[in-house]
Amino acid sequence: MIKKFLKRVFSRSAKAKKVGNAQIIPFSLHGVPREQISYGAKRVTDGLQAAGFKAYVVGGAVRDLLLNKKPKDFDVATDATPEEVKRVFRRSRIIGRRFRLVHVMFGEELVEVSTFRRMIETEDAQTDDHGRLLRDNEFGDQEQDAARRDFTANALFYDPTTQEIFDYHSGYKDTRDQILRIIGDPLVRYREDPVRMLRAVRLSAKLGIKLDAATAAPIAQMKSLLDNVPEARMLDEVLKMLLSGHSVECIKQLHKMELHHGLLPLLDVIFEQPMGEKFVMLALKNTDERLAQEKPVSPAFMFAALLWHEVLATWNTLVKQGERPVGAMHTAMDAVLARQKKKLAIPHRHDAVMKEIWLLQQRFDQRSGQRPYRLLEQPRFRAGFDFLLLRCASNEVDNELGLWWDEFQDANETRRQEMLQPEGMGAAATKRRRKPRKKPMAGVQAVAQAAVERVDE
Ligand code: ATP
Ligand code: MG
């Protein structure tokens, strides 16, 4: 206890000092106190250090704290092997085959502990024909562990005991200057792992910091390397983007870097049709806002939004060919899901919810008799209604429909009875009412713009 206290007091010199190749940034410079580290991460570093090992909070958490953001989770890096870590903590288990990590549990919190690893030197590295690294799981020391990380801001080690930051790649200065910079030669680093290009876009959008010019420059010419990345990892990364809370900014950046087309089927879907794009961007904006308010978001809802205009187009074709609307919807949903499964690897577990949300959309047109009451009782009503509002905001359907349902849900029985439409006024009637709006192109754009502004408010 006293030793720890003295260590902390003596580390409070105002200037960074150099030890070997590391800059050591004292608390008096960076200002991140130990109290900002999660309970679990502190227990892990304390426990490992008490057992004689080095242990630091590392990666995204240190970066986020320096940028005054709330870290998603706290990872720890150590010179202890996974087996040694496991021996220190009773509630822990070793996971992973390729990278063996240890998960240590403290109540709800799970701390991921990784042993320092090194990048494999070029001569003995296993790479594929395009230079992609297939194996980088050799243990190493702290300096080597910093060098194998992607960005300078992600390679900082924070010691909760001394409150010092160890920095081998000027990550502290870059973070202070709000710059995201890749460690080493960008060409080599992107070739080793092309996903770093997407991480560059996602992290700079999410953190609101600038991508360093030399880090950004080669992306346009190297983007085809993403073709060789396994599909599941791509989906993983794209999902991280879409659920980052900054998806709209990510998509804009991808556009700017010309990374959006031809390589990510999930994103191609977004940009396929102009109406679809507007709808999807509104859905993503809505997702970002929900995340900002710490509300839950559902991947199934997002997938349903991404594919909606494809479902709609297929449905329209089938109806024109004479199929009945409800049957045509089932055929369209199955056809679109089957087609997209091949491209996107959307997990099957989302199918049922996506279909429910889509099917509810047809039922919103039915506003007579008992049908609206039955719809309100549907377990997915809320998701379906949120989806309907996005359709209104993107001008696919008349706003009046969304307003009607908004009022009907909360109205008392007398008001509901007044609101109900006479039998026979279903989808066809709604369509008739919408027609005149669709004619003048400029008019449609104005309404769409107004809808976007309404969502912006
Ligand atoms: P987030 O806030 O999204 O979690 P993060 O930087 O913590 O961002 P993770 O995927 O959790 O991202 O990765 C943890 C750390 O592992 C990173 O900070 C980085 O140091 C390292 N890392 C992750 N992916 C790569 C990669 N592709 N190449 C090199 N290092 C990586
Ligand atoms: Mg992380």
Coordinates of N, CA and C and ligand atoms in Angstrom, one line a residue, residues 59-60 63 72 75 148-150 154 193 196 199 202-203 206 233 240, ligand 1:
G59 N -4.7 0.0 -25.4 CA -5.5 0.0 -26.6 C -6.6 1.1 -26.5
G60 N -7.8 0.7 -27.0 CA -8.9 1.7 -27.1 C -9.2 2.5 -25.9
R63 N -6.8 5.4 -25.2 CA -7.0 6.4 -26.3 C -8.3 7.2 -25.9
K72 N -15.4 1.8 -24.3 CA -16.4 0.7 -24.4 C -16.1 -0.4 -23.4
D75 N -9.1 -3.3 -21.8 CA -8.3 -4.4 -22.1 C -7.0 -4.3 -21.3
R148 N 3.2 -4.0 -33.0 CA 2.3 -4.8 -33.8 C 0.9 -4.2 -33.8
R149 N 0.6 -3.2 -33.0 CA -0.7 -2.6 -32.9 C -0.9 -1.7 -34.2
D150 N -2.2 -1.3 -34.4 CA -2.4 -0.6 -35.7 C -2.1 0.9 -35.7
N154 N -3.5 3.7 -30.4 CA -4.0 2.5 -29.9 C -2.9 1.7 -29.2
D193 N -2.7 -6.5 -43.1 CA -4.1 -6.7 -42.7 C -5.0 -5.6 -43.3
R196 N -7.4 -3.0 -41.6 CA -6.9 -1.7 -40.9 C -7.4 -0.5 -41.7
R199 N -10.7 0.1 -40.3 CA -10.6 0.5 -38.9 C -10.2 2.0 -38.9
R202 N -13.4 3.9 -39.5 CA -14.3 3.8 -38.4 C -13.8 4.6 -37.2
L203 N -12.6 4.4 -36.8 CA -12.1 5.0 -35.6 C -12.0 6.6 -35.8
K206 N -15.6 7.7 -35.6 CA -16.1 7.6 -34.2 C -15.5 8.6 -33.2
R233 N -15.1 -11.9 -41.2 CA -14.4 -10.8 -40.6 C -14.9 -9.5 -41.2
K240 N -19.5 -3.4 -36.9 CA -19.0 -2.5 -35.9 C -19.2 -1.1 -36.4
Ligands
ATP1 P1 -13.1 0.1 -30.0 O1 -13.4 1.3 -29.3 O2 -13.9 0.0 -31.3 O3 -13.2 -1.2 -29.2 P2 -10.4 -0.6 -30.2 O4 -9.2 0.2 -30.7 O5 -10.4 -0.9 -28.7 O6 -11.6 0.2 -30.6 P3 -10.5 -3.4 -30.7 O7 -11.0 -4.1 -31.9 O8 -11.2 -3.6 -29.4 O9 -10.5 -1.9 -31.1 O10 -8.9 -3.7 -30.5 C1 -8.2 -3.5 -29.3 C2 -6.7 -3.1 -29.7 O11 -6.1 -4.2 -30.4 C3 -6.6 -1.9 -30.5 O12 -6.6 -0.7 -29.8 C4 -5.3 -2.1 -31.2 O13 -4.2 -1.8 -30.4 C5 -5.3 -3.6 -31.4 N1 -5.8 -4.0 -32.8 C6 -7.1 -4.3 -33.1 N2 -7.2 -4.7 -34.4 C7 -6.0 -4.6 -34.9 C8 -5.5 -4.8 -36.2 N3 -6.2 -5.2 -37.2 N4 -4.1 -4.6 -36.4 C9 -3.3 -4.3 -35.3 N5 -3.8 -4.0 -34.1 C10 -5.1 -4.2 -33.9

